[in-house]
Structure formats: C-alpha cells, structure tokens
Short mmCIF file of C-alpha atoms and ligand atoms in Angstrom, two decimals:
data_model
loop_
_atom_site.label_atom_id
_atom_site.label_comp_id
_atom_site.label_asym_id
_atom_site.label_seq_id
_atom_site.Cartn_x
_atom_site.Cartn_y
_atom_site.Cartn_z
CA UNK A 1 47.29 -76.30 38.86
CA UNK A 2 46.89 -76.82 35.06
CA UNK A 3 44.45 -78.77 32.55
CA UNK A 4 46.59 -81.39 31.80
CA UNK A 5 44.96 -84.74 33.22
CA UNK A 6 44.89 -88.36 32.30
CA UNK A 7 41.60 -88.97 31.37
CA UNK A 8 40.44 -92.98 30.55
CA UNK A 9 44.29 -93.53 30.85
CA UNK A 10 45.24 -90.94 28.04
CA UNK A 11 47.03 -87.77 29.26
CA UNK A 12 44.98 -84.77 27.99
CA UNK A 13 45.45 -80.94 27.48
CA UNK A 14 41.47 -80.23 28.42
CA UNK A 15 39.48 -82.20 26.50
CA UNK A 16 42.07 -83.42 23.95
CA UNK A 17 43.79 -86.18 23.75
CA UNK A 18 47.61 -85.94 23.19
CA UNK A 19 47.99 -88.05 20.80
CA UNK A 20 45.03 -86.76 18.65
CA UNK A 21 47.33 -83.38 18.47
CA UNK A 22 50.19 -85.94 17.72
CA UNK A 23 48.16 -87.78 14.70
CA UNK A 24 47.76 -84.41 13.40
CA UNK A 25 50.81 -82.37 13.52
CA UNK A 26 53.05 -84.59 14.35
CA UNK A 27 55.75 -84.61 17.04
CA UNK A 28 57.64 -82.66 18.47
CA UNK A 29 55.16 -80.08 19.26
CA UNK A 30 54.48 -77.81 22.27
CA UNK A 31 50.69 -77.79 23.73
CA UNK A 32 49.03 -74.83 25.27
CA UNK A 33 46.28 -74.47 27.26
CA UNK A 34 43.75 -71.62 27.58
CA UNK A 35 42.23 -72.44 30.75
CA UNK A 36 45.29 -72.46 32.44
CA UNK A 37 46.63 -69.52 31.13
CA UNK A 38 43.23 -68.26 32.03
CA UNK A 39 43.01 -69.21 35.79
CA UNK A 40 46.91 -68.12 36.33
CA UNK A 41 46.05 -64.32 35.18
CA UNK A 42 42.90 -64.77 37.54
CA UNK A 43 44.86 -65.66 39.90
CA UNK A 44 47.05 -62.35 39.88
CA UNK A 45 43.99 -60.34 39.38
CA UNK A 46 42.66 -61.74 42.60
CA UNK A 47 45.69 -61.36 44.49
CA UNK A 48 45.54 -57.49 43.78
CA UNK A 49 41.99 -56.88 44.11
CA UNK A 50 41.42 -53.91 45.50
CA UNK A 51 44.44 -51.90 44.31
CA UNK A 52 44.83 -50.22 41.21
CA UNK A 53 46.67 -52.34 38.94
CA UNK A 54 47.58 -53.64 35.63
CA UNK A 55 49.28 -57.19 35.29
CA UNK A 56 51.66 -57.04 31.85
CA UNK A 57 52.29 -60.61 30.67
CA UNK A 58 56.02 -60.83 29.97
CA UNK A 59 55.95 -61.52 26.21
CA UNK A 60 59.27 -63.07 26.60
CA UNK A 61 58.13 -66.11 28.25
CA UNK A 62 55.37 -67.04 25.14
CA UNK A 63 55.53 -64.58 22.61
CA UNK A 64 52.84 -66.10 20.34
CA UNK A 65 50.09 -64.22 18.75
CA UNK A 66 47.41 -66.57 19.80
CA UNK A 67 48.61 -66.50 22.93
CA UNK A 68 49.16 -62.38 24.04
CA UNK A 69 45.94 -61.93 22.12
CA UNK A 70 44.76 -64.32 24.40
CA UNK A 71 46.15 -62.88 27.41
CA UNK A 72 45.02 -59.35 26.15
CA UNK A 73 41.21 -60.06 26.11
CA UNK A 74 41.25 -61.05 29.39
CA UNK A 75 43.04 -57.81 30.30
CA UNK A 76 46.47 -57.87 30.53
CA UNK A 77 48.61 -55.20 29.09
CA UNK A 78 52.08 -56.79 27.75
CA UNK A 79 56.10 -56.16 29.17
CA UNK A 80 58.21 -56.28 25.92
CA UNK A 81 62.23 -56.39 26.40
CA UNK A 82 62.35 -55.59 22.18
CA UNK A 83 60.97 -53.97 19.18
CA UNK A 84 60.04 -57.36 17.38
CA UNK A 85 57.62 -58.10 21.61
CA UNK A 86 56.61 -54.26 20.73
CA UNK A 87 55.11 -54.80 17.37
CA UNK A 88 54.38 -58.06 18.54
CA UNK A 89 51.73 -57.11 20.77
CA UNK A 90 51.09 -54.35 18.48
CA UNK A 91 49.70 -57.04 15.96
CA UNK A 92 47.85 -59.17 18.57
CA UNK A 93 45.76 -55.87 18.99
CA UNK A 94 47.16 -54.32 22.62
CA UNK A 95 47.09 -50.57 22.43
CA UNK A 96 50.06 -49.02 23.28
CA UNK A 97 48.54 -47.69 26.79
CA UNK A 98 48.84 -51.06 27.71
CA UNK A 99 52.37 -51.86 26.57
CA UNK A 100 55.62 -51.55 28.61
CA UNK A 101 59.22 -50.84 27.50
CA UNK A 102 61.80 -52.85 29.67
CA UNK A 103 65.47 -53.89 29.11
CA UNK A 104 69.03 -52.50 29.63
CA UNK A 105 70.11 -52.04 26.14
CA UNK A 106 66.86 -50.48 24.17
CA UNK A 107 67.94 -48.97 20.89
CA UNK A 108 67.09 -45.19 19.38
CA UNK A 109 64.91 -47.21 16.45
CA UNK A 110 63.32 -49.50 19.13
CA UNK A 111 62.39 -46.18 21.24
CA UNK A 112 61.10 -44.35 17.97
CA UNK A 113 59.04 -47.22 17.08
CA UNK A 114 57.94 -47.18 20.66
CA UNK A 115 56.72 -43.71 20.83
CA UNK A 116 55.12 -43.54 17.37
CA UNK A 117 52.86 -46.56 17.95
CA UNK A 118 52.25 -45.71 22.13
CA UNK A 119 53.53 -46.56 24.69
CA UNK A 120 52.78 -46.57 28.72
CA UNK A 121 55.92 -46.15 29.94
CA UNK A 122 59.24 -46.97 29.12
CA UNK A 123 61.41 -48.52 32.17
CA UNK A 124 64.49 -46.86 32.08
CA UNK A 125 68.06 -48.90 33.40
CA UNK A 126 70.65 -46.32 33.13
CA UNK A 127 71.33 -42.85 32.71
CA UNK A 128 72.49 -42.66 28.68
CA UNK A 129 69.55 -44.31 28.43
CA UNK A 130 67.91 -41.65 30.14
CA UNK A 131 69.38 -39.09 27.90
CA UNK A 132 69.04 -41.00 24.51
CA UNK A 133 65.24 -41.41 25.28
CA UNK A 134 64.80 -37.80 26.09
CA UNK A 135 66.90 -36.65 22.82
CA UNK A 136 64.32 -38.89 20.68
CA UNK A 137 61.04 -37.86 22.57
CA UNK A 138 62.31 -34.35 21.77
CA UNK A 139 63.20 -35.01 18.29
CA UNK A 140 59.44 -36.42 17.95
CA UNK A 141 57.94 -33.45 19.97
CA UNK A 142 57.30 -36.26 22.54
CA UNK A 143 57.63 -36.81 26.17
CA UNK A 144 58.60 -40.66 26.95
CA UNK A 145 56.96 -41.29 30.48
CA UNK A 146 59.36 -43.42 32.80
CA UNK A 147 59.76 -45.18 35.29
CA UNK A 148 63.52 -46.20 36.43
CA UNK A 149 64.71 -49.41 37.32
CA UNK A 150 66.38 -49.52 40.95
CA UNK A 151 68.38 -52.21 41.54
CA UNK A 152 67.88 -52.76 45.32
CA UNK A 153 70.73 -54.80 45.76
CA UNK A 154 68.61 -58.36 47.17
CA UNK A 155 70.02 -61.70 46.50
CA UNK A 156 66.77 -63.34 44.77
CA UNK A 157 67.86 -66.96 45.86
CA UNK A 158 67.43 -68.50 42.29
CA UNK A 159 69.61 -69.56 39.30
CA UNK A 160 72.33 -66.78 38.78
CA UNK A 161 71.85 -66.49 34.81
CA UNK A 162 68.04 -65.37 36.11
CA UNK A 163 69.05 -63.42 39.19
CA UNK A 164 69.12 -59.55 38.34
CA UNK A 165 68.98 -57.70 41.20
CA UNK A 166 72.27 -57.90 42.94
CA UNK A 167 74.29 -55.05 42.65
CA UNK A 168 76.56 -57.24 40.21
CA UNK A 169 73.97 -57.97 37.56
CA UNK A 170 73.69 -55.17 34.88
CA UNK A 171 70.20 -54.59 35.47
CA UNK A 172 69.26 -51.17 36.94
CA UNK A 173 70.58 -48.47 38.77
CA UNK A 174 72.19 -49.03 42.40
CA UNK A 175 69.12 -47.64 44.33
CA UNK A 176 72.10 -45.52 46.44
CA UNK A 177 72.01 -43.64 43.94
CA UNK A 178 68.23 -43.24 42.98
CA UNK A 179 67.68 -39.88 44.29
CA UNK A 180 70.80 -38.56 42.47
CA UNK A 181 69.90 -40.30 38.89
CA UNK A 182 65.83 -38.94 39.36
CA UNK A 183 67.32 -35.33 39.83
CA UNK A 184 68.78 -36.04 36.52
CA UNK A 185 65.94 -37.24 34.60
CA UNK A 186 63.62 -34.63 35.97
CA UNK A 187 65.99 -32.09 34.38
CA UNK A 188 65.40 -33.98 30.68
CA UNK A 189 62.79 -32.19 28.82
CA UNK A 190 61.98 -35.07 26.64
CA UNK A 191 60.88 -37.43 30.06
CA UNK A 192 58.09 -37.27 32.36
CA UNK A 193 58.55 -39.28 35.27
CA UNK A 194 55.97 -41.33 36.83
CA UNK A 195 57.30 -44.15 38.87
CA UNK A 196 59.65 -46.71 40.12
CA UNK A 197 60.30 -50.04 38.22
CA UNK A 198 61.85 -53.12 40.17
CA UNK A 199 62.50 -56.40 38.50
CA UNK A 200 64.91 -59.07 40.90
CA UNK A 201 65.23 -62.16 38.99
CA UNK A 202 63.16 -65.39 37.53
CA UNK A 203 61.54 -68.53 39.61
CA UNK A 204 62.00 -67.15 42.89
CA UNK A 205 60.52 -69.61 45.23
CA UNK A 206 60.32 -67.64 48.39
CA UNK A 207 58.77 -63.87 49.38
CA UNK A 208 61.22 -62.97 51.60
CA UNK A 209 63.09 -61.29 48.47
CA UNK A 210 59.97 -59.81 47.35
CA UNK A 211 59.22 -58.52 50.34
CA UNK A 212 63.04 -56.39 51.21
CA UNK A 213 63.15 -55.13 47.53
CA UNK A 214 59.54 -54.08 47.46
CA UNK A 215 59.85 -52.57 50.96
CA UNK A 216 62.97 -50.16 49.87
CA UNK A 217 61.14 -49.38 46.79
CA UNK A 218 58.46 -48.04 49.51
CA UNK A 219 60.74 -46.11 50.90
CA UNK A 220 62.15 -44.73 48.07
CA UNK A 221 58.71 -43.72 47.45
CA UNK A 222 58.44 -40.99 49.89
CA UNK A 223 62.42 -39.78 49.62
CA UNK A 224 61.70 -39.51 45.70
CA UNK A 225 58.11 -37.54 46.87
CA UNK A 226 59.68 -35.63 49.38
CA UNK A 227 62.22 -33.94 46.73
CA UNK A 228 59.39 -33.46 44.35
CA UNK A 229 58.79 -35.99 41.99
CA UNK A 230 55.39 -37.55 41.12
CA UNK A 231 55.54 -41.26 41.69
CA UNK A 232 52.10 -42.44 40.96
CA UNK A 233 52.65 -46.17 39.56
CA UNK A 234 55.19 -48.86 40.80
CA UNK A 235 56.08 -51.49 38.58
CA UNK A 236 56.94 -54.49 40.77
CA UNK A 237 58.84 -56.80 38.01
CA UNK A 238 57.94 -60.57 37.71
CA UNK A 239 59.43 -63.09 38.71
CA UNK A 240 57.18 -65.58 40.97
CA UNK A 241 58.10 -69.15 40.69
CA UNK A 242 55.97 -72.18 39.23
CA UNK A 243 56.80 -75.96 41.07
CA UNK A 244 59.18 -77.28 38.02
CA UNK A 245 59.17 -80.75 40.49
CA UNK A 246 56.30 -81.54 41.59
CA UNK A 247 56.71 -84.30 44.54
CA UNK A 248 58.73 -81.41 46.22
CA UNK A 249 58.28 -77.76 45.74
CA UNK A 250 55.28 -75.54 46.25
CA UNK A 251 56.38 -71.91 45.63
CA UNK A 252 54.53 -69.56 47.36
CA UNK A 253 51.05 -68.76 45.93
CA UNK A 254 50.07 -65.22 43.70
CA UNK A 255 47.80 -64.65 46.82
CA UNK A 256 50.68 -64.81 49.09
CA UNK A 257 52.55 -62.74 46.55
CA UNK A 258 49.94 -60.22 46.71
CA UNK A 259 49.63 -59.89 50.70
CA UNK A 260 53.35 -59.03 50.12
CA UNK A 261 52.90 -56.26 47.44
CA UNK A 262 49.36 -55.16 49.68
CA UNK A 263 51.91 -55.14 53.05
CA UNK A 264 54.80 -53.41 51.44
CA UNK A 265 53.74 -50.05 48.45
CA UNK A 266 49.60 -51.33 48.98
CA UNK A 267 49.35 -47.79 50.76
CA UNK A 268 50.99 -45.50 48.72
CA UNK A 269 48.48 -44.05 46.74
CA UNK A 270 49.89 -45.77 43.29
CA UNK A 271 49.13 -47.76 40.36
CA UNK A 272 51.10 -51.23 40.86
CA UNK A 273 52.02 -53.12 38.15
CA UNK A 274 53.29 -56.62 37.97
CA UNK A 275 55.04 -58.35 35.06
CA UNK A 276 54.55 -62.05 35.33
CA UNK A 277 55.72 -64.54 33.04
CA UNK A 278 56.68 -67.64 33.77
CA UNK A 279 53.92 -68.32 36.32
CA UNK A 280 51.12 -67.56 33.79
CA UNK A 281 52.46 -69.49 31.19
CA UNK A 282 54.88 -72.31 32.71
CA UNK A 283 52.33 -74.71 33.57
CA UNK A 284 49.96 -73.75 30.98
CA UNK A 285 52.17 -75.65 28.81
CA UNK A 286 53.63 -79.28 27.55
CA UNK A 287 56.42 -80.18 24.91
CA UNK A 288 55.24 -83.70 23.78
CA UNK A 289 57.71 -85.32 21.82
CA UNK A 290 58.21 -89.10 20.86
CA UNK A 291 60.58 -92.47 21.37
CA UNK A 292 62.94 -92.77 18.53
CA UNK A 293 64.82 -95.16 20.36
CA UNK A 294 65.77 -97.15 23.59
CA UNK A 295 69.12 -97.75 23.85
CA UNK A 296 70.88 -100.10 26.34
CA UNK A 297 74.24 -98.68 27.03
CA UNK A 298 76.95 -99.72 29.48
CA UNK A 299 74.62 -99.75 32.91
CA UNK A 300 71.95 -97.44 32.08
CA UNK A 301 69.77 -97.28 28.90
CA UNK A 302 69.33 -94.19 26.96
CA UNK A 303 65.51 -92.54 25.88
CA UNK A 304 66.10 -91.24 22.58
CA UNK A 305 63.34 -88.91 21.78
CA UNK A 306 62.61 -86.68 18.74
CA UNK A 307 62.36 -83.66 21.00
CA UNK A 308 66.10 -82.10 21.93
CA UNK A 309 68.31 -78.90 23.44
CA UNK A 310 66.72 -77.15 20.27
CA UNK A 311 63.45 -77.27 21.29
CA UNK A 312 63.61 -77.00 24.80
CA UNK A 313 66.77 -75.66 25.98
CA UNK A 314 66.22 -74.92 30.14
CA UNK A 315 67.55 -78.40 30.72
CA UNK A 316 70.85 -77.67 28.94
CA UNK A 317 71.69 -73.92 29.83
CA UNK A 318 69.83 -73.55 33.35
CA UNK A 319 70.75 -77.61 34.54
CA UNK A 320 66.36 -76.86 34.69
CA UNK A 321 64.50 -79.93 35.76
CA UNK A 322 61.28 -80.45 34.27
CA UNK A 323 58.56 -83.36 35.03
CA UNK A 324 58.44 -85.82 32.36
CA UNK A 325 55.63 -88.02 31.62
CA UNK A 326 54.70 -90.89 29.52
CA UNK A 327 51.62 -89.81 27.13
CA UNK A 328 49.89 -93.10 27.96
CA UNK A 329 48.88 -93.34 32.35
CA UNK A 330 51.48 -96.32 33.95
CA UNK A 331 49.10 -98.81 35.30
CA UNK A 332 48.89 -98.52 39.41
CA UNK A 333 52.02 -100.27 41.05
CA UNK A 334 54.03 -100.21 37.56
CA UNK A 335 57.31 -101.04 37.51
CA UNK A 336 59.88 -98.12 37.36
CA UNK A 337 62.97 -98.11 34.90
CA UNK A 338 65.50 -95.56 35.33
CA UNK A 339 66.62 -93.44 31.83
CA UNK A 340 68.73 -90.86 30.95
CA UNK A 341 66.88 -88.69 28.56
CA UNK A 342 68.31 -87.33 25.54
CA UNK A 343 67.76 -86.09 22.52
CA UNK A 344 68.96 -86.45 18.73
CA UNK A 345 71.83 -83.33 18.89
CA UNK A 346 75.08 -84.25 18.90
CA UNK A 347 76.25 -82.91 21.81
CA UNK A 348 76.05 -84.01 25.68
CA UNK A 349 74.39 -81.72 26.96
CA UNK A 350 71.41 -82.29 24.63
CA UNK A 351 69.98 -84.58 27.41
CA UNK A 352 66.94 -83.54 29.44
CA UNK A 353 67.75 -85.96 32.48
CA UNK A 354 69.86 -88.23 33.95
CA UNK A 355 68.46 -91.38 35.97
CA UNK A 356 65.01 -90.58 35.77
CA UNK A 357 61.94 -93.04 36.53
CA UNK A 358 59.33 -93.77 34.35
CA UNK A 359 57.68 -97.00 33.41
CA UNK A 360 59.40 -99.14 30.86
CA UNK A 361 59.11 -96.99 27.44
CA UNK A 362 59.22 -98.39 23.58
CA UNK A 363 59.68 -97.19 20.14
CA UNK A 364 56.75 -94.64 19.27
CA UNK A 365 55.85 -94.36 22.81
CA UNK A 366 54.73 -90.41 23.33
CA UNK A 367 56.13 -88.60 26.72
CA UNK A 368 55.31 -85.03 27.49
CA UNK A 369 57.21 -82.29 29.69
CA UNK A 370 55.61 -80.83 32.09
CA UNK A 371 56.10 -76.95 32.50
CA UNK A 372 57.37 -75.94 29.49
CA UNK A 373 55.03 -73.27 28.51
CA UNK A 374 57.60 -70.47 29.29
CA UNK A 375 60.98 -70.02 28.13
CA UNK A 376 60.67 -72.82 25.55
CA UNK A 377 59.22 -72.43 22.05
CA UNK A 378 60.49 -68.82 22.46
CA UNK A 379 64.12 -70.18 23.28
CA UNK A 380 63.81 -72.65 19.89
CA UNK A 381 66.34 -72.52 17.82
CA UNK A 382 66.82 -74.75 14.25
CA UNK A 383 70.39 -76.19 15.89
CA UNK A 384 70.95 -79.53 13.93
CA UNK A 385 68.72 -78.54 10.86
CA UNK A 386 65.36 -79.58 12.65
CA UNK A 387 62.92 -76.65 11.62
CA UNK A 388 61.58 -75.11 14.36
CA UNK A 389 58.58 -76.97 16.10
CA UNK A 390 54.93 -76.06 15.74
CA UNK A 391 52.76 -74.45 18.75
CA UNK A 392 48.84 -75.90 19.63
CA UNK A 393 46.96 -74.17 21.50
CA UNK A 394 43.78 -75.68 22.65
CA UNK A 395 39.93 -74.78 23.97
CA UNK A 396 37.93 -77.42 25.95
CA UNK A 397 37.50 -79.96 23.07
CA UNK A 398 39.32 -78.10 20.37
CA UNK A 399 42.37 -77.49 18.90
CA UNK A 400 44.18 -75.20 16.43
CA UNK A 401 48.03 -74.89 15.04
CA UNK A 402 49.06 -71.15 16.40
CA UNK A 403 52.62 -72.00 14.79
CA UNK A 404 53.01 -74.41 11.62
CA UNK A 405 56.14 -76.71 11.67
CA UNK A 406 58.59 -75.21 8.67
CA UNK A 407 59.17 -77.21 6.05
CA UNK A 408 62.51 -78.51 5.33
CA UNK A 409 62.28 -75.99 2.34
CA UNK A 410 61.28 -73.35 3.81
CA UNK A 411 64.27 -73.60 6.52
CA UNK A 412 66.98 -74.28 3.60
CA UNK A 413 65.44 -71.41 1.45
CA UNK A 414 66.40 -69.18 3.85
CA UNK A 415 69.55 -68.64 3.43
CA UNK A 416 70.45 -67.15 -0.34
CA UNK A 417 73.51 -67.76 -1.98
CA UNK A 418 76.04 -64.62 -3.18
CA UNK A 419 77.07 -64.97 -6.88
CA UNK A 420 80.62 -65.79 -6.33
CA UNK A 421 79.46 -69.03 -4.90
C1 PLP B 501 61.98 -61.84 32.53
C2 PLP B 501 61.32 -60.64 33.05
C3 PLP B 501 60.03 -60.74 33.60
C4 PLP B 501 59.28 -62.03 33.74
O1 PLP B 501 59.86 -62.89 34.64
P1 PLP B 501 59.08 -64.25 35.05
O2 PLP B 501 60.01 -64.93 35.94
O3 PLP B 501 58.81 -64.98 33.79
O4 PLP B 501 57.82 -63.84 35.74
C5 PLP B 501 59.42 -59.57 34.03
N1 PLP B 501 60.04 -58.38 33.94
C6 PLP B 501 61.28 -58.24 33.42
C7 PLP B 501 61.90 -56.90 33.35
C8 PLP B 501 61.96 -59.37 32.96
O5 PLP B 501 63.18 -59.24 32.46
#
C-alpha cells in the first residue's frame, strides 16, 4: 500500500498534486512519501513485536539525508555497505550503536572510520577480512564486534545479479565451514564475536527461502554455542519483495515474514535484526517524468519521455518491470494504446517497456513510475550529460526539494582541466 492516489482525477503523492511538484521543480524528478515510508517500517516493527529487535534500513536502497533521518526518528538503526552510507547516516544524526557494517570488500580506512565514529557491529564475509579488522581494532586499542556472514547455500528464487546466497555468489562464508572460520575469529584479539549475519538476495517473493536459510542459521546457533561462542544477536539480512506489477503479484506480507523469523531463531534467546530496503522504500516512491514526444514508427509508436536509463536504471540492467501511469486518471472505459517506452539516451536499452497500455498520451503529458523509491535515485548516474535529477519528499499537504537538480554548470565545472590542455 502507498499514498499515491488519484484524487479529483489528479494522481497525488498525499495531499499533493503531481504536477504542482512538476510546476515547481520541474521534470524529471523522483517523489517520496513519508507516510509510506512510515507505515512500511511499522509494518516490520509489528511483525517482530515481541522479540528483541532492531530493523536497519538498508541505506543503499535511498540514501538521502531527509530520508534516513527520517527513517531514524522513527527508530531504525541504518545497514551501510560503504564509508560515504557510514558518514552518511553519521550526518543524518544515527549514533553509531545503531549503525551496521556490511559488504564483502570493506577497506582498512572504511573500518578505521567505522570504529572511530561507532559502530554496532561490523558483518564480517571472509576470513582476511577477519584478520584485517582485528589488526585495525588492535592498532586503535579497539575490539570490532562481529557478526559473520554464512552463506547457507539457498537458491533465493529472484534475479541472479540480486541473488547472494548460493554457494556461487561471493557473499559470505560456506556455512560448512562456519564452525571452523568462528574458531578462527575467536582466536583474533582485536574481535569480539556476537552473532550470525545472513543476507540471501533482493525481491524475494516467497518465504520458503527465508524460512531454510533462517532455519540453518538456528542451528548453527546451538553448534556455534555448544563450542563456546556467545551468539546473542542474529542479523537476518533483507531482502523481502514489494509487488513491482500490480494486477499480478502479492509477495508475501512483513507479518508473514515475521511468523517465519518468530518460527525459525524467535526462541533463541537473541537480538534479531533485519535489514530491509527495498520494501520500506520501493513503494514509498514515484519517478514522474514528462512526454517529449510521440513517435509513430513502423507498427508501434514510441513514448519519448524526459526521464531515461540514467535516472532509473532497473528497467535496463535487471529487464525490472515497473507500473507506469499517466499523471492525469484515464476516464472509466478509456481506450488503451500500446507504447514502447523510452527515453532520450542513445542506446536501446534506454527503454523502460515494450508494448505497454496506457491511454492515448501527448506532448507535455506527465506519467509517473510506480515503485521506484529503491534502487533508483541512488543508481542515477549523469550518462548523456543530463545532471542528475532532484529528490521531493513530501508531508500530507507539503512539499520540500531533499536534492536540488545540478545545474548544467555545476555538472561541467566538475571536471578541471590539466595545464597541458
Ligand atoms: C541489499 C542488501 C539489503 C537490502 O535488501 P532489500 O532487498 O532492499 O531489502 C540488506 N542487507 C544487505 C547485506 C544487502 O546487501
């Protein structure tokens, strides 16, 4: 569910009409909305009442300030995969207690930083990383709590460039060898070890995964115990899918999710932690971008909008479907025109779909995609020369820019010339 509704035949993020936002900044831009971003973390929260728990928003989905700070007063703590989502969160005010460190390939200056601002525990993927982190915590008269990542060898059932838990992605450690690789890091004076971390992959749309990967992390639980270690927090990844097309999917619902997590480690005596992403900012958000054109080409005719692969690149590097919507309601019964929508790059696969249905579209005309809240401004890129597009982010009946649009200026005076130019 998310606060984007037609109201008096005008699609609106709460109380706003789109194409007040439009008037004012312009298009393309990406919409946010705080309600929705509010009810998805509620949603979470609810499906782990009762258990001890602490739901980090995975900065890499949305990354702006407004938007963690956001997330961080209702309170979230934050999963950062870099030192730029570390001081990131830093800035939007989360104390380090609240932060943690995931990714396979953190660096020493990115684990300094790390442990000299706080941290709550870094989730280890492999053992030099186990022994770099202890040489630095040393080095700082530090000990870097951990957890490690097991990779429990599940098939997550979703897009393989966002599946990581097979024993052929690179996240992790086989969890054959967990007992072997905890002996290790229990010997490293610069690490204390607290828990297990598990992370399988992105938009999974069924449990069932969930529900093996979580249950041998359960059982890893009381082998790890049983030779000695403290495991006192589980951090169960992210990874819960949001319905990208809405006329057929329904993912399964945080509550679900959380009868899973309660069934599986809810009676182990630890902390759980979850890092969602996607599902608390997907829906919460909308690209809204404009016609430029409407081509006729040989059999089909072309949308040309102002957004492209730049802006919103799931379309071109995940084949990602998203809902698109004309700005302005279709009148019941409208008639349906089928256009490939594209945008202004100059490449193919700068085209957000093929054959799709909407109701007969002109020059100026605003559409907005649905879903694109996470993975999308963060994914931007300046491709083509278009500066970088801003971010709204809106309150019942107001609005604010949380990300001004470059100017052309700014974007060219970015790059400085060497004198022998
Ligand atoms: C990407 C990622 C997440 C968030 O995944 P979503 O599908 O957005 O919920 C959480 N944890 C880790 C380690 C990740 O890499």
């Amino acid at each position: 569910m998310d606060h984007f509704l037609y109201q008096n035949g005008i699609l609106h993020a709460e109380d706003v009409p789109l194409p007040e936002i439009a008037a004012s900044v312009g298009t393309p831009f990406y919409v946010y909305s705080t309600a929705t971003l509010t009810r998805h973390f509620d949603l979470f929260a609810e499906a782990l009442d009762g258990l001890p728990h602490l739901i980090c928003f995975a900065m890499k989905s949305n990354s702006n300030q407004a938007v963690i700070k956001h997330m961080a007063s209702l309170g979230a703590g934050m999963d950062v995969v870099s030192g730029g989502e570390y001081l990131r969160a830093k800035a939007a005010g989360v104390p380090g207690d609240r932060i943690v460190f995931s990714g396979v390939g953190k660096t020493e200056a990115e684990m300094r930083l790390a442990l000299d601002g706080g941290i709550r525990q870094f989730n280890v993927e492999s053992e030099p990383e186990m022994a770099r982190l202890s040489r630095v915590a040393s080095e700082m008269g530090k000990s870097a709590p951990i957890t490690i990542r097991v990779n429990p060898d599940v098939d997550a059932k979703t897009h393989a460039k966002i599946s990581t838990g097979r024993s052929e992605d690179k996240f992790g450690i086989p969890i054959a060898r967990a007992r072997e690789v905890y002996a290790l890091a229990a010997a490293l004076s610069g690490l204390q070890v607290i828990g297990i971390d598990v992370h399988i992959g992105s938009q999974l749309t069924d449990l069932e995964p969930f529900e093996i990967a979580y249950n041998k992390v359960a059982e890893l639980t009381h082998q790890l115990r049983a030779d000695g270690h403290t495991i006192s927090r589980l951090d169960l990844g992210g990874g819960l899918g949001i319905p990208y097309q809405r006329s057929n999917t329904a993912p399964p619902l945080p509550i679900e999710y959380g009868e899973v997590i309660k069934r599986t480690v809810g009676d182990l005596g630890c902390e759980i932690e979850i890092e969602p992403g996607r599902l608390i900012s997907g829906n919460a958000g909308l690209l809204v971008g404009s016609t430029i054109y409407v081509k006729h080409g040989e059999g089909r005719d072309f949308l040309i909008l102002d957004a492209a692969m730049n802006d919103l690149i799931r379309p071109a590097m995940y084949g990602a479907w998203h809902d698109i919507v004309p700005v302005v309601e279709p009148a019941p019964g409208a008639e349906q025109t089928p256009y490939d929508i594209v945008g202004p790059v100059c490449e193919s696969g700068d085209t957000f779909a093929k054959q799709r249905s909407l109701p007969a579209l002109a020059e100026g005309d605003l559409v907005a995609f649905r879903s694109a809240g996470a993975y999308g401004a963060v994914m931007s890129s300046e491709y083509n020369s278009r500066p970088l597009i801003p971010e709204v982010l809106v309150k019942g009946d107001q609005f604010a820019v949380i990300r001004a649009r470059p100017t052309f200026d700014d974007m060219i005076n970015r790059d400085t010339l060497p004198e022998w130019v």
